[in-house]
Tab-separated table of C-alpha atoms and ligand atoms in Angstrom:
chain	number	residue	atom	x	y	z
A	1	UNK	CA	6.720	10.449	3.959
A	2	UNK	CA	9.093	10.535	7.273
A	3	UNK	CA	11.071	7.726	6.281
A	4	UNK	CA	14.666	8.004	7.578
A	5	UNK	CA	17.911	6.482	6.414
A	6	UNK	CA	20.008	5.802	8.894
A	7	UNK	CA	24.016	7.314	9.055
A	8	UNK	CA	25.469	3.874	9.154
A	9	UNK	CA	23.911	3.532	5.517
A	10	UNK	CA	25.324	6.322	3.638
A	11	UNK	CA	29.105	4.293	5.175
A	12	UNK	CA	27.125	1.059	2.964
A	13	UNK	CA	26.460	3.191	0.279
A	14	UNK	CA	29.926	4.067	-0.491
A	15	UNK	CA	30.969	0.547	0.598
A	16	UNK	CA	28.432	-0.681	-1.946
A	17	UNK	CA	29.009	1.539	-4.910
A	18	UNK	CA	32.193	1.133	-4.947
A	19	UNK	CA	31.708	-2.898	-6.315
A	20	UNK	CA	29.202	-2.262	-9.377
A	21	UNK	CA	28.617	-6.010	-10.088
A	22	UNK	CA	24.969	-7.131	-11.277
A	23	UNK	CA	23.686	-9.468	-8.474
A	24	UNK	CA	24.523	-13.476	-9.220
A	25	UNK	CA	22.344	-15.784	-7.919
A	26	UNK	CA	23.058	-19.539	-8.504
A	27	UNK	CA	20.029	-20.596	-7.382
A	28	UNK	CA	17.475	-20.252	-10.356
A	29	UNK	CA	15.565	-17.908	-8.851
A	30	UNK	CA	14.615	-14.038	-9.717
A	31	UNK	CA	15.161	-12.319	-6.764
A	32	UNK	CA	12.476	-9.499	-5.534
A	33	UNK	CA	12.528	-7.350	-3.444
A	34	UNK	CA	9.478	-4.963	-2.413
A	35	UNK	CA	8.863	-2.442	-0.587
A	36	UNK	CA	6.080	-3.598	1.662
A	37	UNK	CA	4.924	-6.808	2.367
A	38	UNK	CA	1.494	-6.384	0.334
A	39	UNK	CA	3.624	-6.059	-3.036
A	40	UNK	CA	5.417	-8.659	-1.746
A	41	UNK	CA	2.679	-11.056	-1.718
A	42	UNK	CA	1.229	-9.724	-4.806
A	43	UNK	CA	5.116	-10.550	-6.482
A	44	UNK	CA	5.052	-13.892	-4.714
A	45	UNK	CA	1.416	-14.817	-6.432
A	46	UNK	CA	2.645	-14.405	-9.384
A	47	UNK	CA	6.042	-15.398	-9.314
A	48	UNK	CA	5.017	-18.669	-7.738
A	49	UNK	CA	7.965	-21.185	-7.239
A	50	UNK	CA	9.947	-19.076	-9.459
A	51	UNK	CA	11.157	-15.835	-7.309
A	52	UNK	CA	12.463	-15.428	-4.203
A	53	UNK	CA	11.281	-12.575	-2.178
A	54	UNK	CA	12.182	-9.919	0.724
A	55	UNK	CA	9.104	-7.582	1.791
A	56	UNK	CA	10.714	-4.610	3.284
A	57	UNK	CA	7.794	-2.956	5.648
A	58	UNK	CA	6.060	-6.066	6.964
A	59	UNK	CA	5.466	-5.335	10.233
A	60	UNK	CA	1.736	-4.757	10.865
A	61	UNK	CA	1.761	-3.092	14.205
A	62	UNK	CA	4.407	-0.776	12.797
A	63	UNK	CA	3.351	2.827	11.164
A	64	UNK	CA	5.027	2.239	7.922
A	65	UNK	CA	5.376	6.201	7.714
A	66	UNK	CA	7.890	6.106	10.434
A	67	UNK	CA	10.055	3.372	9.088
A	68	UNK	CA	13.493	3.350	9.438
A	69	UNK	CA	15.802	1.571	6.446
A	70	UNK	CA	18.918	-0.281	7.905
A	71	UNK	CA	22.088	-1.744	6.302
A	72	UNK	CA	20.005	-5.450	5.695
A	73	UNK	CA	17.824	-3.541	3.721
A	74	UNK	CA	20.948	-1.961	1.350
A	75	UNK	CA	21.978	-5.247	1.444
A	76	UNK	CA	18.491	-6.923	-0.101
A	77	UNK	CA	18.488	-3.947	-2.687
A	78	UNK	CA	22.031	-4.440	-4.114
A	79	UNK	CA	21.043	-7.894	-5.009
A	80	UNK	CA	17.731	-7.875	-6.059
A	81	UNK	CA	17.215	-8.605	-9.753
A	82	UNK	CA	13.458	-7.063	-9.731
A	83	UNK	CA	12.578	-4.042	-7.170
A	84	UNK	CA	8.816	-3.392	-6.569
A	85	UNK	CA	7.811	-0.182	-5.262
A	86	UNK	CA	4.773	2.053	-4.453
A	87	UNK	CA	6.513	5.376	-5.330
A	88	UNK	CA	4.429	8.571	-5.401
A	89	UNK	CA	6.779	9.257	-2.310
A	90	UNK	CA	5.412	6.484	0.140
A	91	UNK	CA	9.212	4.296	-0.276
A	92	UNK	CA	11.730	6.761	-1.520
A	93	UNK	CA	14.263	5.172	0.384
A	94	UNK	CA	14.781	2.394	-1.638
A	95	UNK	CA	15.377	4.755	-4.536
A	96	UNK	CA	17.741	6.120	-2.108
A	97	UNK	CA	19.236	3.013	-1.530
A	98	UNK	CA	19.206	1.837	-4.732
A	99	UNK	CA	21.353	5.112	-6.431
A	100	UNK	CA	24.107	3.860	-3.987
A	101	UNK	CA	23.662	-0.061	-4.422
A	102	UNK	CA	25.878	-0.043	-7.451
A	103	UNK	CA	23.144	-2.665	-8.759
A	104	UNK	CA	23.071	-1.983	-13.024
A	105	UNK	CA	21.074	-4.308	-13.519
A	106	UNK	CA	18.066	-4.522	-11.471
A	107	UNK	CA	14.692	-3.661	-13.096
A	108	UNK	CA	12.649	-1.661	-10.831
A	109	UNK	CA	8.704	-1.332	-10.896
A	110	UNK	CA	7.390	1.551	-9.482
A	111	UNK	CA	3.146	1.558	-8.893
A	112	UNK	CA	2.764	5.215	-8.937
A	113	UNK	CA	4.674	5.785	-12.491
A	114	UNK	CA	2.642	2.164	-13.936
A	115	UNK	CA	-0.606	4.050	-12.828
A	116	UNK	CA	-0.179	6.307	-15.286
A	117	UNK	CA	-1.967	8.852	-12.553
A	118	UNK	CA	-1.065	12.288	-12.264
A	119	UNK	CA	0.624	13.205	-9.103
A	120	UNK	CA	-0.617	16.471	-7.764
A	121	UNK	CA	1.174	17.379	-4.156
A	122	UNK	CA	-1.971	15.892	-2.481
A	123	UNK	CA	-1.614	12.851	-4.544
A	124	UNK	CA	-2.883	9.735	-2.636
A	125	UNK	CA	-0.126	7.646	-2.582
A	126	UNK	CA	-2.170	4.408	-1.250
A	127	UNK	CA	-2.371	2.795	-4.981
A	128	UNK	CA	-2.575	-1.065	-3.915
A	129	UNK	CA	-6.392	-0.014	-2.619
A	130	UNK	CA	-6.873	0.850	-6.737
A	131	UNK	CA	-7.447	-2.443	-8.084
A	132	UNK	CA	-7.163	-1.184	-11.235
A	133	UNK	CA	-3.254	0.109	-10.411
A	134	UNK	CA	-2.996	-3.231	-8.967
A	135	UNK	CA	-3.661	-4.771	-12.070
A	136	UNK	CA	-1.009	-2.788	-14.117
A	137	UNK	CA	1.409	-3.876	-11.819
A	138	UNK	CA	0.615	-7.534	-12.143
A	139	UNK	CA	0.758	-7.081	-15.793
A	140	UNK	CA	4.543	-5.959	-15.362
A	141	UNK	CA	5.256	-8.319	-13.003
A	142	UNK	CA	4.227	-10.968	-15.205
A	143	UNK	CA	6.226	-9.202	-17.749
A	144	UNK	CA	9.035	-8.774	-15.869
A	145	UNK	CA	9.427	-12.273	-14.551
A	146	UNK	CA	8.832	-13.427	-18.084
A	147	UNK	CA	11.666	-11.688	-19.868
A	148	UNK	CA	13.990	-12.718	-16.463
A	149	UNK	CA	13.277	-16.239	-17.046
A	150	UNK	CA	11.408	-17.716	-21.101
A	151	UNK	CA	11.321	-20.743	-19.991
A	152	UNK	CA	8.587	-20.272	-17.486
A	153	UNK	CA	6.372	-17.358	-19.188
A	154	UNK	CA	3.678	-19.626	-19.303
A	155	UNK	CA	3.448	-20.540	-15.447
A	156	UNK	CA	4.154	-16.706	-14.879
A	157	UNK	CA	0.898	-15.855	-17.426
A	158	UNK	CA	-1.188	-18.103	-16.313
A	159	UNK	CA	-0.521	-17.014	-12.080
A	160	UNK	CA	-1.337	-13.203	-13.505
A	161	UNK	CA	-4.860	-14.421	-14.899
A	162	UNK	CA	-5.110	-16.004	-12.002
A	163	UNK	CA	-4.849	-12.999	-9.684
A	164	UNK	CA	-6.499	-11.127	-12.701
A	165	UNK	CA	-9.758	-13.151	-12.096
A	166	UNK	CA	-9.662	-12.194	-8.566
A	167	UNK	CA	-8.895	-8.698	-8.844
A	168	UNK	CA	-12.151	-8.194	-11.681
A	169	UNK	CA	-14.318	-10.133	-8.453
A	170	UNK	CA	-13.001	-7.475	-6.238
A	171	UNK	CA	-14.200	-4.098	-8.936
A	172	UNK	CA	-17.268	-6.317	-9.040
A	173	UNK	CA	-18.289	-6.292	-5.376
A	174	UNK	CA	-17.383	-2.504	-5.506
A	175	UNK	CA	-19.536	-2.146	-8.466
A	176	UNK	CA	-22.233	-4.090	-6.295
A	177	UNK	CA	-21.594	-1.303	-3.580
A	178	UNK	CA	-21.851	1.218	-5.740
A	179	UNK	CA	-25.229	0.198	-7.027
A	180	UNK	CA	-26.726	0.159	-3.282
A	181	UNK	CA	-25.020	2.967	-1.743
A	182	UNK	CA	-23.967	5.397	-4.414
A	183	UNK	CA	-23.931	8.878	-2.643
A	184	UNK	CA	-23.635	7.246	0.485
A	185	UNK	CA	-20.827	9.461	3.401
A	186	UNK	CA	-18.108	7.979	4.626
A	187	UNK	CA	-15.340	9.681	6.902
A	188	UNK	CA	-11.400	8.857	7.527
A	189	UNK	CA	-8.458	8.701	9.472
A	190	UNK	CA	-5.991	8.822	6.185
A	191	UNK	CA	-6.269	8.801	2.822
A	192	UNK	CA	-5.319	5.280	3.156
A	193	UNK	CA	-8.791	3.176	1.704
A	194	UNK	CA	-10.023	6.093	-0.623
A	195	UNK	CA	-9.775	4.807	-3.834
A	196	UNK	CA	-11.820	1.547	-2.836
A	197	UNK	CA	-14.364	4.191	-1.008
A	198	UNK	CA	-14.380	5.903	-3.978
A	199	UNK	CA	-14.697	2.850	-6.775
A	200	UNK	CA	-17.637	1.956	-4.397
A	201	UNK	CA	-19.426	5.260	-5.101
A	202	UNK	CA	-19.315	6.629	-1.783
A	203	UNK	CA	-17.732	10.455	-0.583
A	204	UNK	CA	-15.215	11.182	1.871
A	205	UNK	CA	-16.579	13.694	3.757
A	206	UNK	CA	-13.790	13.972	5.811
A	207	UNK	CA	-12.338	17.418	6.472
A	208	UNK	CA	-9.125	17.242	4.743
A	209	UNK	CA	-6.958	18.954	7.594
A	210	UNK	CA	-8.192	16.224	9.614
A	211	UNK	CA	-6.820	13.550	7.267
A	212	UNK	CA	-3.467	15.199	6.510
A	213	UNK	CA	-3.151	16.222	10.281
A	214	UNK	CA	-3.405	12.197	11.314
A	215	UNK	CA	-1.527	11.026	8.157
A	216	UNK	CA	1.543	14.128	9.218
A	217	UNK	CA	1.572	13.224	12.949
A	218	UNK	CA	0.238	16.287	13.739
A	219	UNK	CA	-2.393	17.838	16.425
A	220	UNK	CA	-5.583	18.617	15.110
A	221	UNK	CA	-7.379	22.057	15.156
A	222	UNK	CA	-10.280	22.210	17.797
A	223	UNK	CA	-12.747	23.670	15.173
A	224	UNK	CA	-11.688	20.842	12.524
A	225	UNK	CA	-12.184	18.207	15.080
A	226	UNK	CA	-15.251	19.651	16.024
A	227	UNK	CA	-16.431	19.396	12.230
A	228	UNK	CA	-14.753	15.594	12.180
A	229	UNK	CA	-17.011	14.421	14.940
A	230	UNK	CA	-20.187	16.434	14.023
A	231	UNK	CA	-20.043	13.940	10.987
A	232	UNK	CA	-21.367	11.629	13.276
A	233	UNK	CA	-23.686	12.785	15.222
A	234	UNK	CA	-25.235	14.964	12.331
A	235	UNK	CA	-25.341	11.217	10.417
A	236	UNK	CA	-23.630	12.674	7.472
A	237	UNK	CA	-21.199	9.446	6.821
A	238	UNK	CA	-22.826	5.436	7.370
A	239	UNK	CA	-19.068	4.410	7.129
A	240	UNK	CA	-16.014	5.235	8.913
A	241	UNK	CA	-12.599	3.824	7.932
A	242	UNK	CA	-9.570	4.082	10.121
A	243	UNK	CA	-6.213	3.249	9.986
A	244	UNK	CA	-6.388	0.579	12.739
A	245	UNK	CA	-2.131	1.152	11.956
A	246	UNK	CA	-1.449	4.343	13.142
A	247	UNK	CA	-3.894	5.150	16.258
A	248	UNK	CA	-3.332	7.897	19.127
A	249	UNK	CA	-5.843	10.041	21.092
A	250	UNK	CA	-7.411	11.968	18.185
A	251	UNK	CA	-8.392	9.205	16.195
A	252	UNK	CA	-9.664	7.464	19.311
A	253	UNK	CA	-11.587	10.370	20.263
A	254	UNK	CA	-13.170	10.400	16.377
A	255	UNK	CA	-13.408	6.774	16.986
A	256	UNK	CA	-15.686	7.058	20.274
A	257	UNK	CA	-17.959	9.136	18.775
A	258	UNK	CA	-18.646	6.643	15.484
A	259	UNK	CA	-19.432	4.288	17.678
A	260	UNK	CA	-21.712	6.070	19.846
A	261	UNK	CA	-23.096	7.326	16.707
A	262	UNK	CA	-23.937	3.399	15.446
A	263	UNK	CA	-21.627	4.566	12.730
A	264	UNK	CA	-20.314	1.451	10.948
A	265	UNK	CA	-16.657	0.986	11.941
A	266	UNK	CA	-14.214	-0.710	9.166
A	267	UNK	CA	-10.283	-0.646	10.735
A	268	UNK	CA	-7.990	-0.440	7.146
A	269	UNK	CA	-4.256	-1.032	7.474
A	270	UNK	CA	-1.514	0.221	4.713
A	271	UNK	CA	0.190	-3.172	5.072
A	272	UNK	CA	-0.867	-6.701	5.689
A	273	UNK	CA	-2.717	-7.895	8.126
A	274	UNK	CA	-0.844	-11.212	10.149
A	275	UNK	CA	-1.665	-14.190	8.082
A	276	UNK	CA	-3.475	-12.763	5.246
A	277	UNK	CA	-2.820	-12.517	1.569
A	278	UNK	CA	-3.578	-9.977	-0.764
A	279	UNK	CA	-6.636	-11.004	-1.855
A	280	UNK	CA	-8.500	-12.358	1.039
A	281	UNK	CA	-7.124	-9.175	2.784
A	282	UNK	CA	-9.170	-6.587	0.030
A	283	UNK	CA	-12.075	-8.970	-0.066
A	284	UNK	CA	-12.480	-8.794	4.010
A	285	UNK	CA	-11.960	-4.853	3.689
A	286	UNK	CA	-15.052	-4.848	0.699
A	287	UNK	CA	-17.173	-7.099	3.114
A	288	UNK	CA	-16.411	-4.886	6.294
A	289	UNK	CA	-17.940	-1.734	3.885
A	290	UNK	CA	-20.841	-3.905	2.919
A	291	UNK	CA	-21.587	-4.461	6.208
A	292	UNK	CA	-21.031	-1.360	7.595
A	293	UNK	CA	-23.693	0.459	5.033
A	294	UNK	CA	-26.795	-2.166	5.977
B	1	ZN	ZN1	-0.216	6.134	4.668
């Protein structure tokens, strides 16, 4: 991950840790803050009315690899009373941050330690495509939000099932993939969509330097891009998902040749597309694989 912090922060940092105080909010709410916008939403769905809360990486034309933290940011983090984060090393800014926020009191959540997954050093850090990770983390949000505020644990359980229900329609439809297309080839840009891929039966048959290459910023061998496209026109993959995000010539070039290959195309973002929500988002995504396999 190529997130930077910027000089003027380490000056907050100090500035910050110097005055240890918990956050105080007088307005009733609990205050979140996550890292990206798609935890945000997930926070905010089950939080309802009752939290307030700042999405740092929203921006969906922007590579969230190449984000850049800024003093508004340190700012959020020192008075958050609930941090959400992916971990796994996708956000370790705000851990970053966080050390020098001189907040005692916040309760962080981090998605790759909830997993419960092992994290190997090519550990796909994309958790909210595992629905199942997704649904740990609601569990602690719910949780969370509960033990922040009694009074309300009811409206806070009830939003989780809620989401819950949603979730179990979503490792349905994946189930339903699975069923049809079990076996089936798909290739990638990143590792971005693989554990939906995956929970839907099919195999990346991506070359892995070609992944990590994209995912690093880096140029891409001629004989592993030869291999990428000749999963095309050998027919090898029905399915190929790219990080409509983070695009330059290479993954155009791979993306020319699905497409003269009557490949089916699915573009997958890391963060949320404008106007969507969580849910709507991952059920569009399982629709676009459906579709892409008949
Ligand atoms: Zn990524």
């Amino acid at each position: 991950m190529r997130v930077k912090i910027l000089p003027v922060m380490l000056a907050c940092t100090l500035l910050l840790a110097g005055c240890s105080a918990s956050p105080s909010h007088n307005d009733g709410l609990i205050h979140v803050v996550a890292s990206t916008d798609v935890y945000g939403d997930i926070a905010r769905q089950v939080g309802g009315s009752a939290v307030s809360v700042v999405s740092i990486i929203d921006d969906p034309s922007q590579d969230p690899h190449s984000f850049e933290a800024d003093a508004q940011v340190q700012l959020s983090l020192s008075k958050a009373d609930i941090v959400l984060e992916n971990g796994g090393g996708y956000d370790s800014f705000v851990d970053t941050l966080l050390a020098g926020a001189g907040n005692k009191d916040v309760v962080t959540l981090n998605a790759t330690t909830i997993s419960g997954y092992a994290t190997p050093d090519d550990f796909n850090e994309h958790l909210w495509y595992d629905f199942a990770t997704v649904q740990k983390v609601v569990t602690r949000l719910v949780t969370a939000f509960s033990e922040s505020q009694p009074s309300k644990a009811a409206e806070f359980t009830s939003n989780g099932a809620k989401f819950s229900e949603s979730l179990a329609g979503l490792q349905a439809t994946e189930a339903e993939i699975a069923e049809t297309s079990r076996g089936a080839g798909v290739a990638i840009t990143e590792p971005v969509p693989l554990y939906l891929l995956a929970a839907s039966g099919l195999i990346d048959k991506t070359p892995p330097a070609f992944s990590e290459a994209i995912e690093q910023g880096t140029d891409v061998s001629p004989l592993v891009m030869r291999q990428t496209l000749a999963l095309f026109s050998s027919h090898l993959v029905k399915v190929f998902a790219y990080n409509s995000q983070t695009t330059g010539p290479q993954t155009d070039q791979v993306l020319a040749a699905a497409t003269a290959a009557g490949v089916g195309v699915v573009p997958m973002t890391e963060t949320l597309p404008a106007g969507r929500h969580y849910i709507s988002w991952m059920t569009a995504n399982l629709a676009a694989v459906k579709a892409a396999l008949a």
